[in-house]
Structures are given as C-alpha cells and as structure tokens.
Short mmCIF file of C-alpha atoms and ligand atoms in Angstrom, two decimals:
data_model
loop_
_atom_site.label_atom_id
_atom_site.label_comp_id
_atom_site.label_asym_id
_atom_site.label_seq_id
_atom_site.Cartn_x
_atom_site.Cartn_y
_atom_site.Cartn_z
CA MET A 1 -49.14 14.24 17.67
CA LYS A 2 -48.19 13.73 21.30
CA THR A 3 -50.64 10.90 21.86
CA ILE A 4 -49.54 7.65 20.34
CA ILE A 5 -52.58 5.45 19.97
CA GLU A 6 -52.67 1.68 20.23
CA PRO A 7 -52.22 0.64 16.58
CA PHE A 8 -54.97 -1.98 16.72
CA ARG A 9 -58.70 -2.38 17.23
CA ILE A 10 -59.90 -4.91 19.76
CA LYS A 11 -62.04 -7.62 18.26
CA SER A 12 -62.01 -10.30 20.89
CA VAL A 13 -62.04 -9.62 24.60
CA GLU A 14 -61.35 -11.51 27.79
CA PRO A 15 -63.46 -10.08 30.61
CA ILE A 16 -61.65 -8.97 33.74
CA ARG A 17 -63.39 -10.04 36.91
CA MET A 18 -63.71 -6.90 39.01
CA SER A 19 -62.95 -7.58 42.64
CA THR A 20 -63.49 -5.50 45.75
CA HIS A 21 -60.94 -4.37 48.27
CA ASP A 22 -62.40 -6.72 50.88
CA GLU A 23 -62.20 -9.71 48.53
CA ARG A 24 -58.59 -8.94 47.79
CA VAL A 25 -57.70 -8.74 51.46
CA VAL A 26 -59.02 -12.31 51.79
CA CYS A 27 -57.24 -13.50 48.62
CA LEU A 28 -53.93 -12.11 49.84
CA LYS A 29 -54.29 -13.78 53.19
CA GLU A 30 -55.22 -17.12 51.61
CA ALA A 31 -52.19 -16.84 49.32
CA HIS A 32 -49.96 -16.24 52.37
CA TYR A 33 -49.06 -12.88 50.85
CA ASN A 34 -47.30 -14.52 47.90
CA LEU A 35 -48.67 -13.07 44.64
CA PHE A 36 -47.60 -16.16 42.67
CA ALA A 37 -50.17 -18.10 44.69
CA ILE A 38 -53.10 -15.88 43.66
CA PRO A 39 -55.18 -17.36 40.81
CA SER A 40 -55.07 -14.95 37.87
CA GLN A 41 -58.90 -14.81 37.94
CA ASP A 42 -58.49 -12.77 41.12
CA VAL A 43 -56.10 -10.30 39.48
CA MET A 44 -57.42 -7.26 37.60
CA ILE A 45 -54.24 -5.99 35.91
CA ASP A 46 -51.59 -8.70 35.66
CA LEU A 47 -48.10 -7.23 35.30
CA LEU A 48 -46.28 -10.28 36.69
CA THR A 49 -44.51 -10.94 33.38
CA ASP A 50 -44.45 -10.03 29.69
CA SER A 51 -43.64 -13.65 28.79
CA GLY A 52 -46.32 -15.51 26.85
CA THR A 53 -48.95 -13.04 28.04
CA GLY A 54 -49.25 -10.92 24.89
CA ALA A 55 -52.39 -10.76 22.74
CA MET A 56 -52.18 -12.49 19.38
CA SER A 57 -53.47 -10.67 16.31
CA SER A 58 -56.32 -11.78 14.07
CA GLU A 59 -53.65 -12.78 11.52
CA GLN A 60 -51.98 -14.98 14.11
CA TRP A 61 -55.27 -16.65 14.98
CA ALA A 62 -55.91 -17.18 11.28
CA ALA A 63 -52.42 -18.69 10.99
CA ILE A 64 -53.26 -21.04 13.85
CA MET A 65 -56.20 -22.37 11.84
CA ARG A 66 -53.91 -22.71 8.83
CA GLY A 67 -51.33 -24.67 10.85
CA ASP A 68 -50.67 -28.19 9.59
CA GLU A 69 -49.80 -31.08 11.84
CA SER A 70 -47.12 -33.41 10.62
CA TYR A 71 -44.15 -35.03 12.30
CA ALA A 72 -41.71 -34.19 9.57
CA GLY A 73 -41.64 -31.21 7.26
CA ALA A 74 -45.15 -29.79 7.56
CA PRO A 75 -45.95 -26.63 5.57
CA SER A 76 -46.09 -24.81 8.94
CA TRP A 77 -42.43 -25.63 9.49
CA PHE A 78 -41.39 -24.23 6.12
CA ARG A 79 -43.39 -21.03 6.65
CA PHE A 80 -41.79 -20.56 10.08
CA ARG A 81 -38.29 -21.34 8.86
CA ASP A 82 -38.54 -18.98 5.89
CA VAL A 83 -39.59 -16.07 8.12
CA MET A 84 -36.74 -16.68 10.58
CA VAL A 85 -34.15 -16.94 7.78
CA ASP A 86 -35.54 -13.80 6.17
CA ILE A 87 -35.41 -11.76 9.40
CA THR A 88 -32.09 -13.03 10.74
CA GLY A 89 -30.15 -14.18 7.69
CA ILE A 90 -29.17 -17.26 9.69
CA GLU A 91 -29.90 -20.42 7.70
CA ASN A 92 -29.94 -23.08 10.39
CA VAL A 93 -33.14 -22.78 12.41
CA LEU A 94 -34.43 -25.03 15.19
CA PRO A 95 -37.81 -24.57 16.86
CA THR A 96 -38.02 -25.26 20.61
CA HIS A 97 -40.85 -25.08 23.12
CA GLN A 98 -39.43 -21.98 24.81
CA GLY A 99 -36.26 -19.97 25.38
CA ARG A 100 -34.78 -22.10 28.12
CA ALA A 101 -34.93 -25.23 25.93
CA SER A 102 -32.80 -23.34 23.39
CA GLU A 103 -30.40 -22.42 26.19
CA ARG A 104 -30.13 -25.98 27.45
CA LEU A 105 -29.30 -27.24 23.95
CA LEU A 106 -26.77 -24.46 23.38
CA VAL A 107 -25.00 -25.38 26.60
CA GLU A 108 -24.97 -29.07 25.75
CA VAL A 109 -23.54 -28.55 22.28
CA MET A 110 -21.07 -25.77 23.16
CA ILE A 111 -19.94 -26.95 26.59
CA GLY A 112 -20.83 -30.64 26.76
CA HIS A 113 -22.64 -33.23 28.87
CA GLY A 114 -22.55 -33.67 32.63
CA ASN A 115 -20.03 -31.49 34.40
CA ALA A 116 -18.13 -30.57 31.25
CA GLY A 117 -18.31 -26.90 32.19
CA ILE A 118 -16.16 -27.14 35.32
CA GLY A 119 -13.32 -24.63 35.04
CA LYS A 120 -15.03 -22.73 32.22
CA ILE A 121 -16.69 -19.34 32.23
CA VAL A 122 -19.32 -17.68 30.01
CA PRO A 123 -19.51 -13.88 29.89
CA ASN A 124 -22.72 -11.96 29.12
CA ASN A 125 -23.72 -8.31 29.53
CA ALA A 126 -26.04 -9.75 32.20
CA HIS A 127 -27.30 -13.31 32.16
CA PHE A 128 -31.04 -13.87 32.42
CA ASP A 129 -31.76 -16.25 35.30
CA THR A 130 -32.60 -19.35 33.21
CA THR A 131 -29.55 -18.72 30.99
CA ARG A 132 -27.36 -18.52 34.05
CA ALA A 133 -28.96 -21.61 35.58
CA ASN A 134 -28.53 -23.65 32.38
CA ILE A 135 -24.87 -22.66 32.01
CA GLU A 136 -24.10 -23.25 35.68
CA HIS A 137 -25.85 -26.62 35.55
CA SER A 138 -22.88 -27.79 33.47
CA GLY A 139 -20.47 -26.77 36.24
CA CYS A 140 -19.45 -23.68 34.24
CA THR A 141 -19.36 -20.29 35.95
CA THR A 142 -21.00 -17.16 34.58
CA ILE A 143 -19.94 -13.54 34.69
CA ASP A 144 -21.88 -10.34 33.98
CA LEU A 145 -19.83 -7.64 32.28
CA LEU A 146 -22.05 -4.55 32.41
CA THR A 147 -20.54 -1.08 32.15
CA PRO A 148 -20.50 0.99 35.37
CA GLU A 149 -23.29 3.11 33.84
CA GLY A 150 -25.44 -0.02 33.43
CA GLN A 151 -25.12 -0.73 37.12
CA ASP A 152 -26.37 2.66 38.24
CA PRO A 153 -30.20 2.72 38.26
CA SER A 154 -30.48 6.43 39.05
CA THR A 155 -28.96 7.94 35.92
CA ASP A 156 -30.31 8.14 32.38
CA ALA A 157 -28.12 6.76 29.62
CA PRO A 158 -29.18 5.54 26.17
CA PHE A 159 -27.55 2.09 26.17
CA LYS A 160 -27.24 0.81 29.69
CA GLY A 161 -27.33 -2.78 28.45
CA ASN A 162 -23.93 -2.41 26.76
CA MET A 163 -21.21 -4.90 27.54
CA ASP A 164 -18.03 -3.55 29.11
CA LEU A 165 -15.68 -4.19 26.18
CA GLY A 166 -12.54 -3.57 28.23
CA ALA A 167 -13.66 -6.17 30.76
CA LEU A 168 -14.46 -8.69 28.00
CA GLU A 169 -11.05 -8.15 26.45
CA ALA A 170 -9.34 -8.55 29.82
CA LEU A 171 -11.24 -11.78 30.53
CA LEU A 172 -10.35 -13.24 27.14
CA SER A 173 -6.70 -12.15 27.39
CA GLU A 174 -6.41 -13.93 30.68
CA ARG A 175 -8.59 -17.01 30.20
CA ALA A 176 -9.31 -17.42 26.48
CA ASP A 177 -9.08 -21.22 26.70
CA ASP A 178 -11.75 -21.33 29.40
CA VAL A 179 -14.40 -19.35 27.51
CA PRO A 180 -16.56 -21.61 25.31
CA PHE A 181 -18.60 -18.70 23.89
CA VAL A 182 -19.64 -15.11 24.54
CA MET A 183 -23.27 -14.02 24.95
CA VAL A 184 -25.04 -10.66 24.83
CA THR A 185 -28.68 -10.26 25.91
CA VAL A 186 -30.83 -7.81 23.90
CA THR A 187 -32.51 -6.00 25.49
CA CYS A 188 -30.91 -6.69 28.85
CA ASN A 189 -33.78 -8.11 30.90
CA SER A 190 -31.93 -8.37 34.23
CA ILE A 191 -31.41 -4.61 34.40
CA GLY A 192 -34.86 -3.59 33.29
CA GLY A 193 -34.96 -4.07 29.52
CA GLN A 194 -32.11 -1.66 28.77
CA PRO A 195 -30.84 -1.76 25.17
CA VAL A 196 -27.43 -2.57 23.70
CA SER A 197 -26.08 -0.33 20.92
CA LEU A 198 -25.09 -1.57 17.49
CA GLU A 199 -21.65 -0.12 18.09
CA ASN A 200 -21.32 -2.21 21.23
CA ILE A 201 -22.43 -5.40 19.46
CA LYS A 202 -19.84 -4.65 16.76
CA GLY A 203 -17.24 -4.19 19.48
CA VAL A 204 -18.09 -7.59 20.99
CA ARG A 205 -17.85 -9.16 17.52
CA ALA A 206 -14.41 -7.66 16.94
CA ILE A 207 -13.11 -8.96 20.26
CA CYS A 208 -14.62 -12.41 19.66
CA ASP A 209 -12.93 -12.49 16.24
CA ARG A 210 -9.60 -11.62 17.75
CA PHE A 211 -9.83 -14.48 20.24
CA ASN A 212 -11.65 -16.78 17.83
CA LYS A 213 -14.74 -17.16 20.08
CA PRO A 214 -18.29 -17.86 18.96
CA PHE A 215 -20.71 -15.06 19.81
CA PHE A 216 -24.38 -15.74 20.56
CA LEU A 217 -27.22 -13.31 21.13
CA ASP A 218 -29.93 -13.94 23.70
CA ALA A 219 -32.34 -12.23 21.32
CA CYS A 220 -35.68 -12.50 23.18
CA ARG A 221 -36.37 -8.77 22.70
CA PHE A 222 -34.41 -8.16 19.49
CA ALA A 223 -37.12 -5.97 17.95
CA GLU A 224 -37.42 -3.70 21.01
CA ASN A 225 -33.61 -3.42 21.01
CA ALA A 226 -33.56 -2.54 17.30
CA TRP A 227 -36.17 0.16 17.91
CA PHE A 228 -34.07 1.73 20.70
CA ILE A 229 -31.08 1.73 18.32
CA LYS A 230 -33.16 3.52 15.70
CA GLN A 231 -34.29 6.11 18.26
CA ARG A 232 -31.07 6.65 20.15
CA GLU A 233 -27.96 5.71 18.17
CA ALA A 234 -26.24 8.29 15.98
CA GLY A 235 -26.77 7.67 12.29
CA GLN A 236 -29.46 4.98 12.74
CA GLY A 237 -32.62 7.11 12.74
CA ASP A 238 -33.42 6.76 9.04
CA ARG A 239 -32.92 3.02 8.74
CA PRO A 240 -35.88 0.63 8.63
CA VAL A 241 -35.99 -1.30 11.89
CA GLU A 242 -35.78 -4.61 9.97
CA ASP A 243 -32.36 -3.55 8.65
CA ILE A 244 -31.12 -2.75 12.12
CA ALA A 245 -32.40 -6.07 13.48
CA ARG A 246 -30.75 -7.83 10.54
CA GLU A 247 -27.43 -6.16 11.26
CA MET A 248 -27.64 -7.27 14.91
CA PHE A 249 -28.05 -10.87 13.74
CA ASP A 250 -25.36 -10.47 11.03
CA LEU A 251 -22.87 -9.80 13.82
CA CYS A 252 -23.46 -13.05 15.72
CA ASP A 253 -22.85 -16.77 15.18
CA GLY A 254 -26.28 -17.75 16.44
CA ALA A 255 -29.01 -16.90 18.91
CA THR A 256 -31.36 -18.26 21.53
CA ILE A 257 -34.85 -16.73 21.46
CA SER A 258 -37.93 -17.06 23.61
CA ALA A 259 -40.80 -16.38 21.20
CA LYS A 260 -42.99 -15.62 24.24
CA LYS A 261 -41.51 -12.12 24.20
CA ASP A 262 -40.95 -10.52 20.79
CA GLY A 263 -42.52 -13.48 18.96
CA ILE A 264 -45.81 -12.36 20.55
CA VAL A 265 -46.98 -15.94 21.04
CA ASN A 266 -48.08 -17.80 24.13
CA ILE A 267 -45.52 -20.59 23.68
CA GLY A 268 -42.47 -21.13 21.50
CA GLY A 269 -38.73 -20.65 21.14
CA VAL A 270 -35.98 -20.62 18.53
CA LEU A 271 -32.34 -21.67 18.34
CA LEU A 272 -30.22 -20.37 15.47
CA PHE A 273 -26.77 -21.42 14.26
CA ARG A 274 -24.73 -20.05 11.41
CA ASP A 275 -22.50 -23.13 11.56
CA LYS A 276 -23.97 -26.24 9.92
CA THR A 277 -21.90 -28.69 12.00
CA LEU A 278 -23.18 -27.20 15.27
CA PHE A 279 -26.69 -27.24 13.86
CA ASP A 280 -26.45 -30.93 12.91
CA ALA A 281 -25.09 -31.87 16.33
CA THR A 282 -27.85 -29.88 18.05
CA SER A 283 -30.57 -31.39 15.85
CA ASN A 284 -29.67 -34.81 17.25
CA LEU A 285 -29.87 -33.50 20.81
CA LEU A 286 -33.17 -31.76 20.06
CA ILE A 287 -34.71 -35.07 19.00
CA LEU A 288 -33.87 -36.55 22.41
CA THR A 289 -35.97 -34.11 24.42
CA GLU A 290 -37.94 -31.70 22.23
CA GLY A 291 -39.00 -33.67 19.19
CA TYR A 292 -38.06 -33.86 15.54
CA MET A 293 -36.24 -30.79 14.25
CA THR A 294 -39.15 -29.61 12.11
CA TYR A 295 -41.43 -29.10 15.12
CA GLY A 296 -39.22 -28.98 18.24
CA GLY A 297 -41.88 -29.77 20.83
CA LEU A 298 -44.51 -27.52 19.28
CA ALA A 299 -47.59 -28.05 17.13
CA GLY A 300 -47.60 -26.81 13.53
CA ARG A 301 -50.08 -24.11 14.54
CA ASP A 302 -47.58 -22.74 17.07
CA LEU A 303 -44.96 -22.45 14.34
CA ASP A 304 -47.43 -20.55 12.18
CA ALA A 305 -48.31 -18.18 15.04
CA MET A 306 -44.58 -17.45 15.49
CA ALA A 307 -44.10 -16.91 11.76
CA VAL A 308 -46.70 -14.14 11.84
CA GLY A 309 -45.70 -12.75 15.27
CA PHE A 310 -42.04 -12.26 14.37
CA ARG A 311 -43.10 -10.19 11.36
CA GLU A 312 -45.66 -8.11 13.27
CA VAL A 313 -43.21 -7.26 16.04
CA LEU A 314 -40.98 -5.44 13.54
CA ARG A 315 -43.73 -3.05 12.40
CA GLU A 316 -42.68 0.43 13.35
CA ASP A 317 -46.14 1.61 14.40
CA TYR A 318 -46.27 -1.34 16.79
CA LEU A 319 -42.80 -0.65 18.23
CA ARG A 320 -43.45 3.08 18.55
CA TYR A 321 -46.60 2.32 20.59
CA ARG A 322 -44.95 -0.47 22.56
CA ILE A 323 -41.94 1.50 23.75
CA ARG A 324 -43.95 4.68 24.29
CA SER A 325 -46.54 2.91 26.43
CA THR A 326 -43.85 1.63 28.80
CA GLU A 327 -42.18 5.03 28.85
CA TYR A 328 -45.55 6.70 29.60
CA LEU A 329 -45.94 4.68 32.78
CA GLY A 330 -42.39 5.52 33.85
CA GLU A 331 -42.83 9.20 33.03
CA LYS A 332 -45.98 9.58 35.15
CA LEU A 333 -44.35 7.86 38.13
CA LEU A 334 -41.26 10.07 37.89
CA GLU A 335 -43.47 13.18 37.66
CA ALA A 336 -45.13 12.11 40.90
CA GLY A 337 -41.75 11.77 42.58
CA ILE A 338 -41.68 7.98 42.60
CA GLU A 339 -38.23 6.58 41.97
CA ILE A 340 -37.81 4.01 39.22
CA VAL A 341 -34.90 2.39 37.44
CA ARG A 342 -33.98 4.95 34.78
CA PRO A 343 -34.57 5.31 31.92
CA ALA A 344 -37.77 3.31 31.26
CA GLY A 345 -36.93 -0.08 29.77
CA GLY A 346 -38.59 -1.71 26.79
CA HIS A 347 -40.85 -4.18 28.53
CA ALA A 348 -41.07 -3.12 32.16
CA ILE A 349 -40.88 -0.40 34.77
CA TYR A 350 -39.09 -1.13 38.02
CA ILE A 351 -40.13 0.83 41.10
CA ASP A 352 -37.45 1.43 43.72
CA ALA A 353 -39.26 -0.03 46.73
CA ALA A 354 -36.52 0.95 49.18
CA ALA A 355 -37.12 4.60 48.27
CA PHE A 356 -40.92 4.05 48.25
CA CYS A 357 -40.96 2.67 51.82
CA PRO A 358 -37.72 3.87 53.43
CA HIS A 359 -39.00 2.80 56.84
CA ILE A 360 -38.97 -0.90 55.89
CA PRO A 361 -35.49 -2.47 56.08
CA SER A 362 -34.32 -4.98 53.44
CA HIS A 363 -34.76 -7.94 55.76
CA GLU A 364 -38.45 -7.03 56.07
CA PHE A 365 -38.82 -7.00 52.27
CA PRO A 366 -39.97 -3.52 51.15
CA GLY A 367 -40.61 -4.87 47.62
CA GLN A 368 -42.96 -7.53 48.96
CA ALA A 369 -44.74 -4.88 51.05
CA LEU A 370 -45.26 -2.67 48.00
CA ALA A 371 -46.31 -5.54 45.71
CA CYS A 372 -48.90 -6.72 48.27
CA ALA A 373 -50.18 -3.16 48.73
CA LEU A 374 -50.66 -2.68 44.96
CA TYR A 375 -52.65 -5.89 44.83
CA GLU A 376 -54.77 -5.01 47.83
CA GLU A 377 -55.40 -1.43 46.68
CA GLY A 378 -56.14 -2.12 43.02
CA GLY A 379 -55.89 -5.81 42.10
CA ILE A 380 -52.57 -5.20 40.32
CA ARG A 381 -50.09 -8.06 40.29
CA SER A 382 -46.42 -7.12 40.07
CA CYS A 383 -43.24 -9.00 40.91
CA GLU A 384 -40.80 -8.40 43.74
CA ILE A 385 -37.19 -8.41 42.52
CA GLY A 386 -35.16 -7.83 45.62
CA SER A 387 -34.34 -9.58 48.86
CA VAL A 388 -37.16 -12.12 48.51
CA MET A 389 -36.07 -13.26 45.06
CA MET A 390 -32.32 -12.79 45.35
CA GLY A 391 -31.71 -13.21 49.08
CA GLU A 392 -28.36 -11.82 50.09
CA HIS A 393 -27.40 -11.25 46.43
CA ALA A 394 -29.97 -8.46 46.04
CA HIS A 395 -28.38 -5.13 45.16
CA MET A 396 -31.70 -3.31 45.06
CA GLU A 397 -35.26 -3.65 46.34
CA LEU A 398 -37.37 -3.46 43.20
CA VAL A 399 -40.95 -4.11 42.15
CA ARG A 400 -41.28 -4.93 38.47
CA LEU A 401 -44.32 -3.92 36.45
CA ALA A 402 -43.91 -5.97 33.25
CA ILE A 403 -46.15 -4.90 30.38
CA PRO A 404 -47.73 -7.71 28.31
CA ARG A 405 -47.74 -6.92 24.57
CA ARG A 406 -50.97 -5.45 23.08
CA THR A 407 -52.94 -6.60 26.13
CA TYR A 408 -53.82 -3.52 28.18
CA THR A 409 -54.99 -0.10 26.98
CA GLN A 410 -53.88 3.31 28.18
CA SER A 411 -56.79 3.54 30.60
CA HIS A 412 -55.59 0.33 32.25
CA ILE A 413 -52.17 1.93 32.61
CA ASP A 414 -53.74 5.19 33.91
CA TYR A 415 -55.51 3.09 36.51
CA VAL A 416 -52.19 1.45 37.48
CA ILE A 417 -50.65 4.91 37.89
CA GLU A 418 -53.59 6.07 40.04
CA ILE A 419 -53.29 3.05 42.32
CA ILE A 420 -49.53 3.48 42.72
CA LEU A 421 -50.01 7.16 43.63
CA GLU A 422 -52.74 6.21 46.12
CA VAL A 423 -50.45 3.69 47.81
CA HIS A 424 -47.61 6.24 47.72
CA LYS A 425 -49.72 8.66 49.79
CA ARG A 426 -49.98 6.14 52.59
CA ALA A 427 -46.56 4.54 52.06
CA SER A 428 -45.51 5.22 55.64
CA SER A 429 -48.34 2.97 56.86
CA LEU A 430 -47.09 -0.09 54.90
CA VAL A 431 -45.61 -2.77 57.10
CA GLY A 432 -42.79 -5.23 56.42
CA TYR A 433 -43.13 -8.99 56.00
CA ARG A 434 -41.46 -12.07 57.38
CA ILE A 435 -41.13 -15.46 55.69
CA THR A 436 -42.91 -18.16 57.67
CA GLU A 437 -42.17 -21.07 55.35
CA GLY A 438 -40.07 -21.41 52.21
CA PRO A 439 -37.49 -23.49 50.36
CA GLU A 440 -33.82 -22.52 50.17
CA ALA A 441 -33.67 -22.02 46.39
CA LEU A 442 -36.09 -20.03 44.22
CA ARG A 443 -38.11 -19.23 47.29
CA HIS A 444 -40.04 -16.35 45.72
CA PHE A 445 -42.30 -18.82 43.88
CA THR A 446 -43.55 -20.72 46.91
CA ALA A 447 -42.59 -18.93 50.13
CA LYS A 448 -45.30 -18.02 52.63
CA PHE A 449 -45.26 -14.63 54.32
CA GLU A 450 -46.97 -12.76 57.11
CA PRO A 451 -47.12 -9.04 57.76
CA ILE A 452 -45.09 -7.83 60.69
CA LYS A 453 -47.49 -6.09 63.07
CA GLN A 454 -46.43 -2.61 63.96
CA ALA A 455 -45.90 -1.89 67.62
CA ALA A 456 -48.89 -0.07 69.07
CA PRO A 457 -48.28 3.65 69.44
CA THR A 458 -47.08 4.41 72.92
CA CYS A 459 -48.90 7.69 73.37
C1 PLP B 501 -37.68 -15.12 29.09
C2 PLP B 501 -36.23 -15.08 28.82
C3 PLP B 501 -35.51 -16.25 28.63
C4 PLP B 501 -36.10 -17.63 28.79
O1 PLP B 501 -37.18 -17.85 27.96
P1 PLP B 501 -38.43 -18.78 28.38
O2 PLP B 501 -39.28 -18.79 27.17
O3 PLP B 501 -39.07 -18.16 29.57
O4 PLP B 501 -37.88 -20.14 28.68
C5 PLP B 501 -34.16 -16.12 28.34
N1 PLP B 501 -33.56 -14.93 28.25
C6 PLP B 501 -34.23 -13.77 28.43
C7 PLP B 501 -33.53 -12.47 28.30
C8 PLP B 501 -35.58 -13.81 28.73
O5 PLP B 501 -36.24 -12.67 28.93
#
C-alpha cells in the first residue's frame, strides 16, 4: 500500500478555532510580526515545535490516573525506571523535568561548578542550543564536528547527522586532556532531524575508548533515529527497532533525554548513567534543584505517562507513519519546486526561505517574511531559523515546520501544503522586515518587527 494511515483512532479532540484572513492580519500586527507573541488560540496549525506538543494515547491518560504521588519510591517511579532500564540497558536512571535539566546536571557532574569549564571543550555532531548554552555556561567551549555532507542542505544522503570521525580523532589527539566527554545528538536536531548511523556511533565509541573518554548520547529522538537506521543502514532492515535502539544505548556511557520528544509526553526528561559513582554524585545535585531522585521535579503521573510513551514510540507502525508523514510534506514541497533541507528529517521540514524569496536580502529576514506570510495566509505557525534567530552566525535562512507527534492528520498537512503553494505563487510580493525593538541575546523570542514598505512603482 502506498498510503500509510495514521495508526490510531481519535477519541478526544481539541477544537481548532477557525480564523479569517482579516483577523489574522490584525493578530500579526498586534504581535509586532513575532509569531511567538501570538496566542496559540489564534493559530490553526501550530508547527512551532514538536516539543511537548504531541498527543498522548488513551493508555497514557489511563497511566496518568494510575500515577501515585509519593516523595520517595512511589510505584510510578518503579514502573518508569523499569521501562527505561528495559529499553536502554542502563541501570542508573534519574527523572528530570525536561531535557535541559538533564544537561545542566551532566555539565555540573562532568565539568564542575562555576567556571570549571574554562579551557575545556566538548565535541558533538551538532549541539542543540540548550546543550550548547549549558556547556558554555561553565566557561567550556563547544565544537560541532559534522561531516562535510551534513553541512550541505542541498544533497540527499542517508546519515547526514554523522560525526566526522577524523575530526574527533584529531581533536582528541591534540587536546585529550581538555575534553571532559564526547556527545552525539540523535537525531541531529540542529540540522533538521538528520540521523546518525550505527556504524558512526560505533566509530565514536572506538575513538572514545582509545582516549578513555566518556561518551554520552543526546537521545531526545532515539526512536526516530533507530527507525532511520532500520530503513537505511546495510544489514539493519530485519532487526526489530527495539534492538537497534538498545544497541545505540549499549554503545554509550549515559544519555540526556527530553521526554517531550520521543517520550510523547507534555513534560519530562531523563538522565542516564552507566557509572554508579557518577549517578550517586548526580543524585545529590538533583536533590538541590529538581527534587528527590525518585521523582526529579515531576509528579508520579508524569512518570507513568513517560513509562507508556517510551514504549509506544518504539512501535514500528507508529514510526513508519511518523517518518512517512514528515517525508510526505517534504516530498510535496519538492515536487512543487520549493527548496527544502534535504532529505526530509524525522521531526521537521525546513524551507529554504532565501530561495523562496530571493528578492529579500538576509538583513531583511526572508525567513521572517515567509513565516509571517504562512500565518497570514493560512493560520500556520512556523519558526524562523535564520538571521533573526542566529544573527550574524546564520548560515542559512530557514523556516522550520516541526510536526507534533500524533496531533495533526494528513488533511491538516495537505492544507499546509496548499497554503505554502499559494504563498509561493505570490512570493515576489512578500516584503522584508526590520527589527524595531529587541534584546541582544535570544532576540527571536521577544523582538518586535515591522514590514518594510516597498517603494511605490515609478511608472
Ligand atoms: C529539545 C531538545 C533538548 C532540550 O530539551 P527540553 O526538554 O526542551 O529542555 C536537548 N537536545 C535536543 C536535541 C532537543 O531536541
């Protein structure tokens, strides 16, 4: 069958408030053309992020009712822990309120307090922004070691998230004493949800062994990564996806996980250590800011929702639908001649806004222009990832369409495609934006914009 259906029936719905074009023009203006400032009630299809926006299953909701509240050692904790140990094989499990709390603790235990990171460097295939920020907060520097193929958005390759093993080896040969640990992000969010191959993870392990370095996975989308390995890596096609995921974890010394992604919950995170001494040290730090180590800043019901979500995410019918539905959106845009980061990632499609509106220069924010136009045309909220978000560090002008898990149906996605094609037809009429007010750092969240009026035609 060519059509892959959503492998679920819908039994509880959240109405979408339908808005009109005129209403959206007003909303945009009131939000100073910053989509973060638009209340989600005024958004029809919200593709701002896939984090914490997925739909929980009836089993997860049942688990929430089953959740027990206790400070220490509630049944919810044991159910959650047993699932994590079963999936990952890593015995030392800490719950946290979300991924960045896991990252902060990892940095504190592996690098130290205060400015202990000065002079040190942590390599990753590509750091996610909160991972980078947490590491750099310690004074440590970060480096992204993607392969050249991973840095080229216009070509298709199966594992663009791979780490450049030669570069990792060179870094460790030169500065082994300065590297507290090595990280690999699966799938690689910063370059569009591109996967990392099992062979590459094995290569990183071998190099880490040679230099005696701990190796951690940023495993937010471990199940999507395992599915890509099953589909694309030689010799992996017949393995159950659980086995592949397990092998990924077998190769590392621990992991940070945001359960808001492949845990399919609205809040939650995990921190895993193979080493008991590191786990004990981190448990003490966890108590300072997150809570006791059997709840980590969450309620028992949240632990139960994660316990069910982490199992459901590994079901092959779910993963087949999940990855296909993202690919479907990418495929239709490519067919219409719209340039995207290739190939389609696991959780998002990135439109090349510079190619979409070639008449708008980077300093007039083509990504912002496209994101505003998609909202105005169809009530779709996307996210600019370009010169607004990254300032002078932007390599590309992208608009990200992140797909929440199990939330929208194919007709929602068909509508998104229709709106993008509609805007594409009149792309030459889109105008650039200027920032009228905004902070220096992380300005994309709060900056105010105004459209730059086109000069009146002279004839
Ligand atoms: C979302 C994310 C994080 C941070 O997780 P939060 O739950 O948002 O704190 C870290 N790494 C990657 C790759 C992510 O996608």
